[in-house]
Short mmCIF file of C-alpha atoms and ligand atoms in Angstrom, two decimals:
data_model
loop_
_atom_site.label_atom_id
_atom_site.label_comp_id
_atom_site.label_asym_id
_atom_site.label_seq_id
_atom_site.Cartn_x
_atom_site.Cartn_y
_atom_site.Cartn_z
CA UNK A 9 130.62 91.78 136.50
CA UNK A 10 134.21 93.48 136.84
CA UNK A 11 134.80 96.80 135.81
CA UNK A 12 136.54 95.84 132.50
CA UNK A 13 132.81 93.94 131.22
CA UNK A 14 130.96 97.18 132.24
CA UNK A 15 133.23 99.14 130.33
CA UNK A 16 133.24 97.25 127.61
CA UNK A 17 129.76 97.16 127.70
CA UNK A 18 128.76 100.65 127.94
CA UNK A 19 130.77 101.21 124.39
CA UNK A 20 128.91 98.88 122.96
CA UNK A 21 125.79 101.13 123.29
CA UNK A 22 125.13 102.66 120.12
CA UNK A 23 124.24 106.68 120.73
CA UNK A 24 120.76 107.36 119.12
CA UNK A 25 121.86 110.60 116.01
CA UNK A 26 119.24 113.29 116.38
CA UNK A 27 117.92 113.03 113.42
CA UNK A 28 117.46 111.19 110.37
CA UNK A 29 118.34 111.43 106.70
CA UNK A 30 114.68 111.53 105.34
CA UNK A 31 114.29 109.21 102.22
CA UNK A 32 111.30 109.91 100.70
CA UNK A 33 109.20 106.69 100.20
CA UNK A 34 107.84 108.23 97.35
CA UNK A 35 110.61 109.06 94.73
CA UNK A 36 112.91 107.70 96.89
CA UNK A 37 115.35 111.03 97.10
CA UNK A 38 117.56 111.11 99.95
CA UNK A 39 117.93 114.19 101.43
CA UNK A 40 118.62 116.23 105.15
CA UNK A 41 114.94 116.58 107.48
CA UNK A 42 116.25 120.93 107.06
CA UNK A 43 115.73 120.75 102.98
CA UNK A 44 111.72 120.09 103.62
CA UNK A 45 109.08 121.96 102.19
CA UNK A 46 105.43 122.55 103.46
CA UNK A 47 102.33 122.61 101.85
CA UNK A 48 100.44 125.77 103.19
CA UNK A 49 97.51 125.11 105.65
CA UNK A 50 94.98 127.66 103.92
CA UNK A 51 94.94 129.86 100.70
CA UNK A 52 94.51 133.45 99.65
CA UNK A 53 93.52 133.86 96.39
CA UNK A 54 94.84 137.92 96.42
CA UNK A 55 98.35 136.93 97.50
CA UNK A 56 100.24 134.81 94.53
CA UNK A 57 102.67 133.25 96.65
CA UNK A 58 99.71 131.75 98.76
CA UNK A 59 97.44 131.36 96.16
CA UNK A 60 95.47 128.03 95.33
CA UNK A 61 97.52 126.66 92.07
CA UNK A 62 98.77 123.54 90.18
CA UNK A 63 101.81 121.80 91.73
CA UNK A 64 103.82 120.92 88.57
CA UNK A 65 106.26 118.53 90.72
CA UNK A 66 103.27 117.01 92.67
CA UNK A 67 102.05 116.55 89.23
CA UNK A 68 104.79 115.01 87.53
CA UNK A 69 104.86 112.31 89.80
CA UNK A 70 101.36 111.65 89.91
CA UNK A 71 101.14 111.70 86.21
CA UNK A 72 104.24 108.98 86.01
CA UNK A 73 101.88 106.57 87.99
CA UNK A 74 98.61 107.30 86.57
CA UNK A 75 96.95 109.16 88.93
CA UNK A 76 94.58 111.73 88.39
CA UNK A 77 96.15 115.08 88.37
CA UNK A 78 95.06 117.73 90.75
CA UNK A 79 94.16 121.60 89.56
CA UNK A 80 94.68 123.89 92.42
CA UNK A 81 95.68 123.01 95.71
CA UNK A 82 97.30 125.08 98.58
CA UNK A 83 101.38 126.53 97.74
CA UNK A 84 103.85 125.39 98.62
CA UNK A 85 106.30 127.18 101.02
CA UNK A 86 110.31 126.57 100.89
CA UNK A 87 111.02 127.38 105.25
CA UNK A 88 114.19 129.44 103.99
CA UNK A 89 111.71 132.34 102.72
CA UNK A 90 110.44 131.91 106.94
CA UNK A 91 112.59 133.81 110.20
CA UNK A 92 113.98 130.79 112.19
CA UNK A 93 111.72 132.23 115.24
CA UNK A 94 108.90 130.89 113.25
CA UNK A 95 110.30 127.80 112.66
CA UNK A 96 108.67 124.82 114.83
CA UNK A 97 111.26 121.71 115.79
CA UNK A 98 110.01 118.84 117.16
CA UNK A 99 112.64 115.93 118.93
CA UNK A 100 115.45 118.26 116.81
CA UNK A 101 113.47 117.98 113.02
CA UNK A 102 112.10 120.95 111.34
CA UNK A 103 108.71 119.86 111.70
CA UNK A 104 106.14 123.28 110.97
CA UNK A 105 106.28 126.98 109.62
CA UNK A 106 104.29 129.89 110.94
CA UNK A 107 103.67 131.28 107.88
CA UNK A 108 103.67 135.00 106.51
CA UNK A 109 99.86 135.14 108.07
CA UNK A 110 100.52 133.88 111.33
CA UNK A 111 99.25 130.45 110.10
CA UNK A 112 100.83 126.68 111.33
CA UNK A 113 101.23 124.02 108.76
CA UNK A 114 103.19 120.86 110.38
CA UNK A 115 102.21 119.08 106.46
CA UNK A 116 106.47 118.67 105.43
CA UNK A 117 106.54 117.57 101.65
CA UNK A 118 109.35 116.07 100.16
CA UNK A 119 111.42 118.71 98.09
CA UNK A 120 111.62 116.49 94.62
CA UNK A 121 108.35 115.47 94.36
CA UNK A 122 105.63 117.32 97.10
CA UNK A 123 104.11 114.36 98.31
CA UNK A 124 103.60 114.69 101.76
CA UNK A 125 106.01 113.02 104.28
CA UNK A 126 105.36 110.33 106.65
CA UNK A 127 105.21 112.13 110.21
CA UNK A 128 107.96 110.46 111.04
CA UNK A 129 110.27 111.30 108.80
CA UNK A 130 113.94 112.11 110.15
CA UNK A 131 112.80 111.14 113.72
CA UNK A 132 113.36 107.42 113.21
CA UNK A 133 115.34 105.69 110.40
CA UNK A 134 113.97 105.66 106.82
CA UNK A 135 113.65 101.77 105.99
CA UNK A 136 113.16 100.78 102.59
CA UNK A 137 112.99 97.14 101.58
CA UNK A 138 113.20 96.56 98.02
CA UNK A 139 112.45 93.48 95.92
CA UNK A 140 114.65 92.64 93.30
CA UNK A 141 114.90 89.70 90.53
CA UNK A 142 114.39 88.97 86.75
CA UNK A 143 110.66 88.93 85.05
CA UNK A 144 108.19 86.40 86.44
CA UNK A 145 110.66 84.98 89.47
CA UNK A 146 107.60 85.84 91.60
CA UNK A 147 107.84 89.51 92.91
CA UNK A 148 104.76 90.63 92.96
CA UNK A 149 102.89 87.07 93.98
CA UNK A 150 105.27 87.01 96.64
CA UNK A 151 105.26 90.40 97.64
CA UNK A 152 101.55 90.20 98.28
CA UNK A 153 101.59 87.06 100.30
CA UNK A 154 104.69 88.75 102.31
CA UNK A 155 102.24 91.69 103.00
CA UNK A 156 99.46 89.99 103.50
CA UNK A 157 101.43 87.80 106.13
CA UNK A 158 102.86 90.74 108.01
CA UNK A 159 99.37 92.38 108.76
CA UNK A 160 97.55 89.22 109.68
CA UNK A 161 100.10 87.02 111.91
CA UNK A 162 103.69 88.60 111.88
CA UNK A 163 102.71 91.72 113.27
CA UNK A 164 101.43 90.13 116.09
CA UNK A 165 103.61 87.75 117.11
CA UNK A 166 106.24 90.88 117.17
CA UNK A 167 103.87 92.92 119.42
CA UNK A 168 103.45 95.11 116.31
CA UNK A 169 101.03 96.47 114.42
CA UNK A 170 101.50 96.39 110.28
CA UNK A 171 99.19 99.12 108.44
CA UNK A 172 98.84 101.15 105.46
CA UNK A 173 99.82 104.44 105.46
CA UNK A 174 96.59 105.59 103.90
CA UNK A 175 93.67 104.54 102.77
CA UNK A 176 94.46 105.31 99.06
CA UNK A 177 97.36 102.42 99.58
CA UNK A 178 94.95 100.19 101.33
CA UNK A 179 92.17 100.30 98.85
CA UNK A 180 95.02 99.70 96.20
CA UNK A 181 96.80 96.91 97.74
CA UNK A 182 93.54 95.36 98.35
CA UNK A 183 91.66 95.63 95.19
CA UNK A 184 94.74 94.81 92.49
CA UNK A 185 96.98 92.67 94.60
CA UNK A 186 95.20 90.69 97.90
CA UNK A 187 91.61 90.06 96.80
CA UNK A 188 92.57 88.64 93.46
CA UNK A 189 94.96 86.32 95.05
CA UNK A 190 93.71 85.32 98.60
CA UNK A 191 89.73 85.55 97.75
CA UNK A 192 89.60 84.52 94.39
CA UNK A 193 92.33 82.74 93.74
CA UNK A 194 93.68 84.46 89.95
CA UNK A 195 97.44 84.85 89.88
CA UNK A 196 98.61 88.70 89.04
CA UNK A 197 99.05 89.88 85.66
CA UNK A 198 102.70 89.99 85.03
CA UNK A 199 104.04 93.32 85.58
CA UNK A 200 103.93 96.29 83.24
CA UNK A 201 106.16 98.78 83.24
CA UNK A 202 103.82 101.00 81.08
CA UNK A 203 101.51 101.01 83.84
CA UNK A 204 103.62 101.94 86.64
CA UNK A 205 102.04 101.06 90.37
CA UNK A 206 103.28 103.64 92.86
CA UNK A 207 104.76 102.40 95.54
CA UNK A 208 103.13 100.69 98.58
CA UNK A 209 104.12 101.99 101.75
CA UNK A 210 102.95 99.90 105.49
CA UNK A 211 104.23 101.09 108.71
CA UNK A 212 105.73 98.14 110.83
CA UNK A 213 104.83 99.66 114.37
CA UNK A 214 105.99 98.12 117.92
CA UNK A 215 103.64 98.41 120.87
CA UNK A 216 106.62 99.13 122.67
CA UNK A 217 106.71 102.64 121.97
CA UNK A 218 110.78 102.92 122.75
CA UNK A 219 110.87 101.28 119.95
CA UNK A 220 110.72 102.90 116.75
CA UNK A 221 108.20 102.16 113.87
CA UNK A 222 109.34 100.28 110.69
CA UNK A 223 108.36 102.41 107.54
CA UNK A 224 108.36 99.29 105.02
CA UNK A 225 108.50 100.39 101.27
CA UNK A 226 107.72 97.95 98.31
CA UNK A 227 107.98 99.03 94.96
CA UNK A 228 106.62 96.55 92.05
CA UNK A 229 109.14 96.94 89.68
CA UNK A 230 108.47 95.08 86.18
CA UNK A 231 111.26 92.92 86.09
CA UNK A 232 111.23 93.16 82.26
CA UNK A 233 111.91 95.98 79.96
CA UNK A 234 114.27 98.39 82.00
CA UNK A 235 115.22 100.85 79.86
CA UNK A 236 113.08 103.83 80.02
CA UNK A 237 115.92 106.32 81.25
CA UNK A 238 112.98 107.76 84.00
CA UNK A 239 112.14 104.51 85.19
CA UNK A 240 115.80 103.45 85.51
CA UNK A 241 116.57 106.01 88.03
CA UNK A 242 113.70 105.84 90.02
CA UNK A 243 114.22 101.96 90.82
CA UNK A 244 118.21 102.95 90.90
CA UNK A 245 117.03 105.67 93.86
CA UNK A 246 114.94 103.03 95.46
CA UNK A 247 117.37 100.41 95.69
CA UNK A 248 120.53 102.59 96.25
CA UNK A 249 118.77 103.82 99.22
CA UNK A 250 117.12 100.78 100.69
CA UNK A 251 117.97 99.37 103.84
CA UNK A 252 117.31 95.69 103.24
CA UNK A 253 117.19 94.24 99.86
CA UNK A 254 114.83 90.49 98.78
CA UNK A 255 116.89 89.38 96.36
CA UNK A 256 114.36 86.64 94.55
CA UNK A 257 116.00 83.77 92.61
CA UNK A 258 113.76 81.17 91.51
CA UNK A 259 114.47 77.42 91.06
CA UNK A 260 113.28 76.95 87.40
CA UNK A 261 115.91 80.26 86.36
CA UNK A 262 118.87 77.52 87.25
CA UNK A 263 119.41 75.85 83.84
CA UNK A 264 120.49 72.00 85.85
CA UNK A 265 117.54 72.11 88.28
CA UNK A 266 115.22 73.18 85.83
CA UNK A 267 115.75 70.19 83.65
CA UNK A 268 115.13 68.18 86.67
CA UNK A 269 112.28 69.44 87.46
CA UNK A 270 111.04 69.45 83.71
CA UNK A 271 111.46 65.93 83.86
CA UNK A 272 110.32 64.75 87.62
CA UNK A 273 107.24 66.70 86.51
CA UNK A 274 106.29 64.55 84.05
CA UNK A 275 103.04 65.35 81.86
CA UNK A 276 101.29 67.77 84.78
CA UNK A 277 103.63 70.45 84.57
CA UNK A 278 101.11 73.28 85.60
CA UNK A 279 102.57 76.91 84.80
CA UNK A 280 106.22 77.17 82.85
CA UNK A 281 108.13 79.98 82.08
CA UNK A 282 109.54 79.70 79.25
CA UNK A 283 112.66 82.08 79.04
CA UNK A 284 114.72 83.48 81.88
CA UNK A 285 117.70 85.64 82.90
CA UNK A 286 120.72 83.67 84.64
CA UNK A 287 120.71 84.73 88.07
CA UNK A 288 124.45 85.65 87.74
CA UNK A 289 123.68 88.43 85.54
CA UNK A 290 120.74 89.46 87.68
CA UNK A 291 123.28 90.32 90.05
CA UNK A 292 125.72 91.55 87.61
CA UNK A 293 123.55 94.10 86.30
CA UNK A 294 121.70 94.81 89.02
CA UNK A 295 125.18 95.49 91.21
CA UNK A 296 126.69 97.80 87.93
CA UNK A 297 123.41 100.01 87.78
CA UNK A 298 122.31 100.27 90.98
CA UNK A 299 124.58 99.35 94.02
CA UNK A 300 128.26 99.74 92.82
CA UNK A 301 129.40 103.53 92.75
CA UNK A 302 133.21 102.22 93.75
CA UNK A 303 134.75 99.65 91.31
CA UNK A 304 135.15 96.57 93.22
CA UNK A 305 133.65 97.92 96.71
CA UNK A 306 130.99 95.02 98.23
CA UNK A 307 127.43 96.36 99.58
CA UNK A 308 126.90 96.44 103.48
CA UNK A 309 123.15 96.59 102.43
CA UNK A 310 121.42 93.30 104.04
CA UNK A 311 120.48 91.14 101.22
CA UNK A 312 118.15 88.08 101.79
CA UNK A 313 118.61 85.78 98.89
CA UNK A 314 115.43 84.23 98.92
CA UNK A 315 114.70 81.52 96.26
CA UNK A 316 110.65 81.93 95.17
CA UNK A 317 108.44 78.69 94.42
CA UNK A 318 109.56 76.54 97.11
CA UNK A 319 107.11 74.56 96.56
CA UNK A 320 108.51 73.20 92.84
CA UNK A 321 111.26 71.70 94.70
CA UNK A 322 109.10 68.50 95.76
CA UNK A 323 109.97 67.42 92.25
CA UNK A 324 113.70 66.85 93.51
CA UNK A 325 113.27 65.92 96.31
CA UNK A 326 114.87 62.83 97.75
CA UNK A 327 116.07 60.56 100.30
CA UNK A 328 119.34 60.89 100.72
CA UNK A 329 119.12 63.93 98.08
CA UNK A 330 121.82 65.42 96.64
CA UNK A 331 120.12 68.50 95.87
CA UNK A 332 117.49 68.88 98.74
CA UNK A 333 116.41 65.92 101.39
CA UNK A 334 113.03 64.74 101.48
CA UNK A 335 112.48 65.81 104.72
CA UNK A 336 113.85 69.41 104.58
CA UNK A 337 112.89 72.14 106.61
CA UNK A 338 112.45 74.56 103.91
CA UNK A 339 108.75 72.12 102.77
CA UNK A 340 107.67 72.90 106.51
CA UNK A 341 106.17 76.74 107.27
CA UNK A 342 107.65 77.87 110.61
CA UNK A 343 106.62 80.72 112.89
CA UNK A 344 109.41 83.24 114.55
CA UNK A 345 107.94 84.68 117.43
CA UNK A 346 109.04 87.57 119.74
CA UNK A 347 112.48 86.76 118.53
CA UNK A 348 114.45 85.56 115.10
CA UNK A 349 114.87 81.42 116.15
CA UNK A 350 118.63 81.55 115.17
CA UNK A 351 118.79 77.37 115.22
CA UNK A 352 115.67 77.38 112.62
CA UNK A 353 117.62 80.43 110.62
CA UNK A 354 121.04 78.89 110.15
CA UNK A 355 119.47 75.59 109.22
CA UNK A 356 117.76 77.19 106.21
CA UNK A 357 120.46 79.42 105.22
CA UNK A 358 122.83 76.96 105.20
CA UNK A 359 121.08 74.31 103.64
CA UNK A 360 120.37 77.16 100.57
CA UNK A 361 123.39 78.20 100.46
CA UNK A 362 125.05 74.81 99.85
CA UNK A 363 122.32 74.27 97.36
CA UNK A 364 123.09 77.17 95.50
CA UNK A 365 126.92 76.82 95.62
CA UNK A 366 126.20 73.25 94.03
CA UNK A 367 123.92 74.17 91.49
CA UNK A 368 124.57 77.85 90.74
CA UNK A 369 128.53 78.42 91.27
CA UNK A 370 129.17 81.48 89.12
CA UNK A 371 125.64 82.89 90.62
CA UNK A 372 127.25 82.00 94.01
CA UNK A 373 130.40 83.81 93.02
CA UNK A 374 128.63 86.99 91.98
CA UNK A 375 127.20 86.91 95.26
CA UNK A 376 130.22 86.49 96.92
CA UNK A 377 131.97 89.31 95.24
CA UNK A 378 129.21 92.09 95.37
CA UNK A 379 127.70 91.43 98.92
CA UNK A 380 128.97 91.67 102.52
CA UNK A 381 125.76 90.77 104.34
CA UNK A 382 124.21 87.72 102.54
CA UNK A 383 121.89 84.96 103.80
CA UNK A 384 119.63 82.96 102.24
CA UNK A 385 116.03 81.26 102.29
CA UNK A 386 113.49 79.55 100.61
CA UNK A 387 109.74 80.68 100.64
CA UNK A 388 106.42 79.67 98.59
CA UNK A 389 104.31 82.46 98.34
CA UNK A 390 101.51 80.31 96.58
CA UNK A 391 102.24 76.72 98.49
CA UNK A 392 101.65 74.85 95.41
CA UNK A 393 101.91 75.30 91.64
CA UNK A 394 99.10 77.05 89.90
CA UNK A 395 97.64 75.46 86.79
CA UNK A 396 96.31 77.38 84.00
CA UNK A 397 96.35 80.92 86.00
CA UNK A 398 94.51 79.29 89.08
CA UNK A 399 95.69 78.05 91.86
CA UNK A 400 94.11 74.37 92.94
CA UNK A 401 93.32 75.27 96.49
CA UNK A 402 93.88 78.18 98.65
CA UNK A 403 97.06 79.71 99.07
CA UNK A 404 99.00 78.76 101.71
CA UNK A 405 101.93 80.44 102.27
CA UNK A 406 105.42 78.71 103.50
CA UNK A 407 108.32 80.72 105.55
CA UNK A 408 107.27 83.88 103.44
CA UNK A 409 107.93 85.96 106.75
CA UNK A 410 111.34 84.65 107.26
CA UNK A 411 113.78 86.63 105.35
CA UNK A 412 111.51 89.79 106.54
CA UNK A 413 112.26 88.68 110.03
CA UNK A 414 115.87 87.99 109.53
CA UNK A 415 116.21 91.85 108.17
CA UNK A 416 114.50 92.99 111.15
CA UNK A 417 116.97 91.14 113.55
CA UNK A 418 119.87 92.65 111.55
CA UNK A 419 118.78 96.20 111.16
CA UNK A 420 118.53 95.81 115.50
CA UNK A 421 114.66 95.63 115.88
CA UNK A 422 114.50 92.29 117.21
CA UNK A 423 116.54 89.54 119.05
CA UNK A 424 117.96 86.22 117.65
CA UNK A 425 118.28 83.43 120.54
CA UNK A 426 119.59 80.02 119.63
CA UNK A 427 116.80 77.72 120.44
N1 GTP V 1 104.70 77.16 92.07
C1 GTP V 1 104.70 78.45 92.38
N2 GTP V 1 104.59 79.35 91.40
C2 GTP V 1 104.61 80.66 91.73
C3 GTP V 1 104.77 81.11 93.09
N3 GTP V 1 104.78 82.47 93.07
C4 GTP V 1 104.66 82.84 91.79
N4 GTP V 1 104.54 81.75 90.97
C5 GTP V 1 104.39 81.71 89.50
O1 GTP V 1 105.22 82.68 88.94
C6 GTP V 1 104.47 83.51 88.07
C7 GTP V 1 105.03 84.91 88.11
O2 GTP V 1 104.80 85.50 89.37
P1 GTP V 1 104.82 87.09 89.53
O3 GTP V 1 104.79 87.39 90.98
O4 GTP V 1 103.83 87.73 88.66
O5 GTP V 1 106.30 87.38 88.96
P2 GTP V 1 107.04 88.79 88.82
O6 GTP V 1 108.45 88.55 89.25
O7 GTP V 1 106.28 89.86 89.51
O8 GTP V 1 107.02 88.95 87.25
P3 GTP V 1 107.12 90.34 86.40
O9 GTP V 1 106.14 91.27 87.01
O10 GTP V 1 106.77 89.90 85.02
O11 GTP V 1 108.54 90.78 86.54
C8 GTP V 1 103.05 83.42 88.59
O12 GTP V 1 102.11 83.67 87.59
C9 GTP V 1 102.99 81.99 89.07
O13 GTP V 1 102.68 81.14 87.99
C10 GTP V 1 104.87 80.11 94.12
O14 GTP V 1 105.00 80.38 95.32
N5 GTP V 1 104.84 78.79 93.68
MG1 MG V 2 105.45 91.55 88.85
ZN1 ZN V 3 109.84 112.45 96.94
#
């Protein structure tokens, strides 16, 4: 290696910042690790500022999601009321308070809405993946099998472990998304926005521990109905500050392949949505209210374009297909391991892509316009089409992981080798 290459290639080594914009996985407010709060460790009921009390912020939120509000618990405590020599910094982050009694809380709470914060916030990046798409494209079906995926095989295959943050997400995730689907086979009631499902956070974390862990953030939005002013901003927040977006298009929203597959379907058409958005004004709107503060600026935000029900495209299927070949990848689940299988990537992305650009040009266009860091996939959370609310067999998920994977190679956690 001359000296020139080992120049070039100590550049090339990114300098790790000392800390983190925090983005609360909660409300999704983006903020500096110094603007924390703390939740006090104990109480004294003779002193008002550490007096047991309602938290009206702590409230708010909980109230927005239906969750049981919460009388009295311990003050808060804002660190600029504390001497900095009582201040307690851990790998540069404001991380605990001695407080006015000599007391340690390390418990940092977001400064919007007093939920506590992961421990560790502002020490590694703040990764939010959001779902995005128009009512019944599949978000929440496929969220679940994408979840459900990532804890049982992905994680492993990454030498990673994928878990709840807490039990109260567990139990949750469990009980109203994974049991109904994977033990008893019931697809998900479409999504309310009336009864609003906090947000599920997993940490994604590497066995390799110079690696830092994954905080993964997915927020089932209703995809119908946006126009509650509260709820607006709060999905606005969550995708403005995500770090990878799944952009979900599904076949049957495509007015020419739809008709196809009305038809190939013939008289055992099992579920059918009957109206949908045009994906070009998915992104449209999407792009005006959440992404685009500049006029005419293009997101760096990784988007996977990631067209749902897979499995529906066996109706179009043919030989020398113009749409999609018979023998096509995307029917076929495949397994990344270690590493992102770049050869098995660009064959799906491009074969999407030029299946998009034939049937979907302005939604192709859109695309074009708004995003700088596009690819695209096709996954079937289900692996076949339900009839009447049940699904025939198990479900058996196809390349569901994929577009997860290709984020993780882009935001630098993993390695992409041509194979
Ligand atoms: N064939 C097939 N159908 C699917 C698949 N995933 C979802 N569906 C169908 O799509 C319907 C809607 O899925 P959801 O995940 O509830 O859609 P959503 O985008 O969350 O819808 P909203 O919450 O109403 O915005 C399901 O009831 C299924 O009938 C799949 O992988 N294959
Ligand atoms: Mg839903
Ligand atoms: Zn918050």
């Amino acid at each position: 290696m001359g000296l020139f290459s080992l120049f070039r290639k100590k550049q090339e080594v990114k300098e790790r910042p000392l800390y983190y914009d925090i983005v609360c996985p909660y409300c999704f407010s983006k903020f500096h690790p110094q603007e924390v709060v703390f939740r006090a460790a104990h109480h004294k009921e003779n002193d008002e500022d550490y007096a047991l009390g309602e938290d009206q912020l702590l409230n708010a939120y909980r109230e927005k999601f239906n969750l049981d509000s919460i009388d009295e618990i311990e003050a808060v405590i804002d660190p600029v009321t504390i001497p900095d020599e009582h201040k307690i910094y851990v790998d540069n982050v404001l991380a605990g308070i001695n407080d006015h009694y000599g007391i340690v809380t390390k418990k940092r709470l977001c400064p919007k809405c007093h939920n506590d914060l992961p421990i560790s916030a502002g020490k590694v990046p703040s990764n939010i993946i959001s779902i995005v798409g128009a009512s019944q494209v599949g978000k929440s079906v496929y969220m679940t099998s994408l979840i459900h995926t990532l804890q049982n095989t992905t994680a492993d295959n990454f030498d990673a472990a994928c878990m709840p943050l807490n039990a109260d997400i567990s139990r949750k995730f469990r009980q109203n998304y994974e049991e109904p689907l994977f033990e008893r086979n019931d697809l998900l009631e479409s999504t309310q926005k009336e009864v609003l499902q906090e947000p599920f956070i997993f940490q994604f974390i590497f066995k390799d521990e110079t690696k830092p862990p994954l905080m993964l953030v997915f927020f089932d939005a209703a995809g119908e109905g946006m126009v509650d002013q509260e709820y607006l901003d709060l999905y606005a927040a969550h995708i403005k500050n995500s770090t990878g977006i799944l952009f979900m298009v599904d076949p049957l929203q495509i007015k020419t392949i739809r008709e196809k597959i009305r038809v190939n379907l013939g008289d055992e058409p099992g579920e059918w949505v009957s109206q949908y958005d045009e994906p070009r004004d998915v992104v449209l709107s999407m792009y005006q209210n959440f992404i685009g503060f500049e006029e005419g600026s293009k997101t760096d935000i990784p988007t996977a374009v990631v067209l749902t029900k897979s499995d529906m495209l066996h109706a179009i299927k043919e030989e020398d297909g113009e749409y999609i070949k018979a023998n096509s990848n995307l029917f076929h689940n495949y397994v990344h391991k270690k590493h992102l299988n770049l050869t098995e990537f660009e064959n799906i992305n491009g074969e999407i892509r030029r299946f998009i650009e034939k049937v979907d040009r302005p939604f192709k266009g859109a695309l074009d316009v708004h995003f700088n860091n596009i690819a695209f996939f096709a996954v079937s959370a289900l692996g076949s089409n339900p009839v009447n609310q049940k699904l025939k067999g198990l479900v058996d998920p196809i390349r569901v992981d994929e577009p997860f994977i290709w984020l993780l190679y882009k935001l630098d956690y993993i390695e992409g080798r041509e194979e």
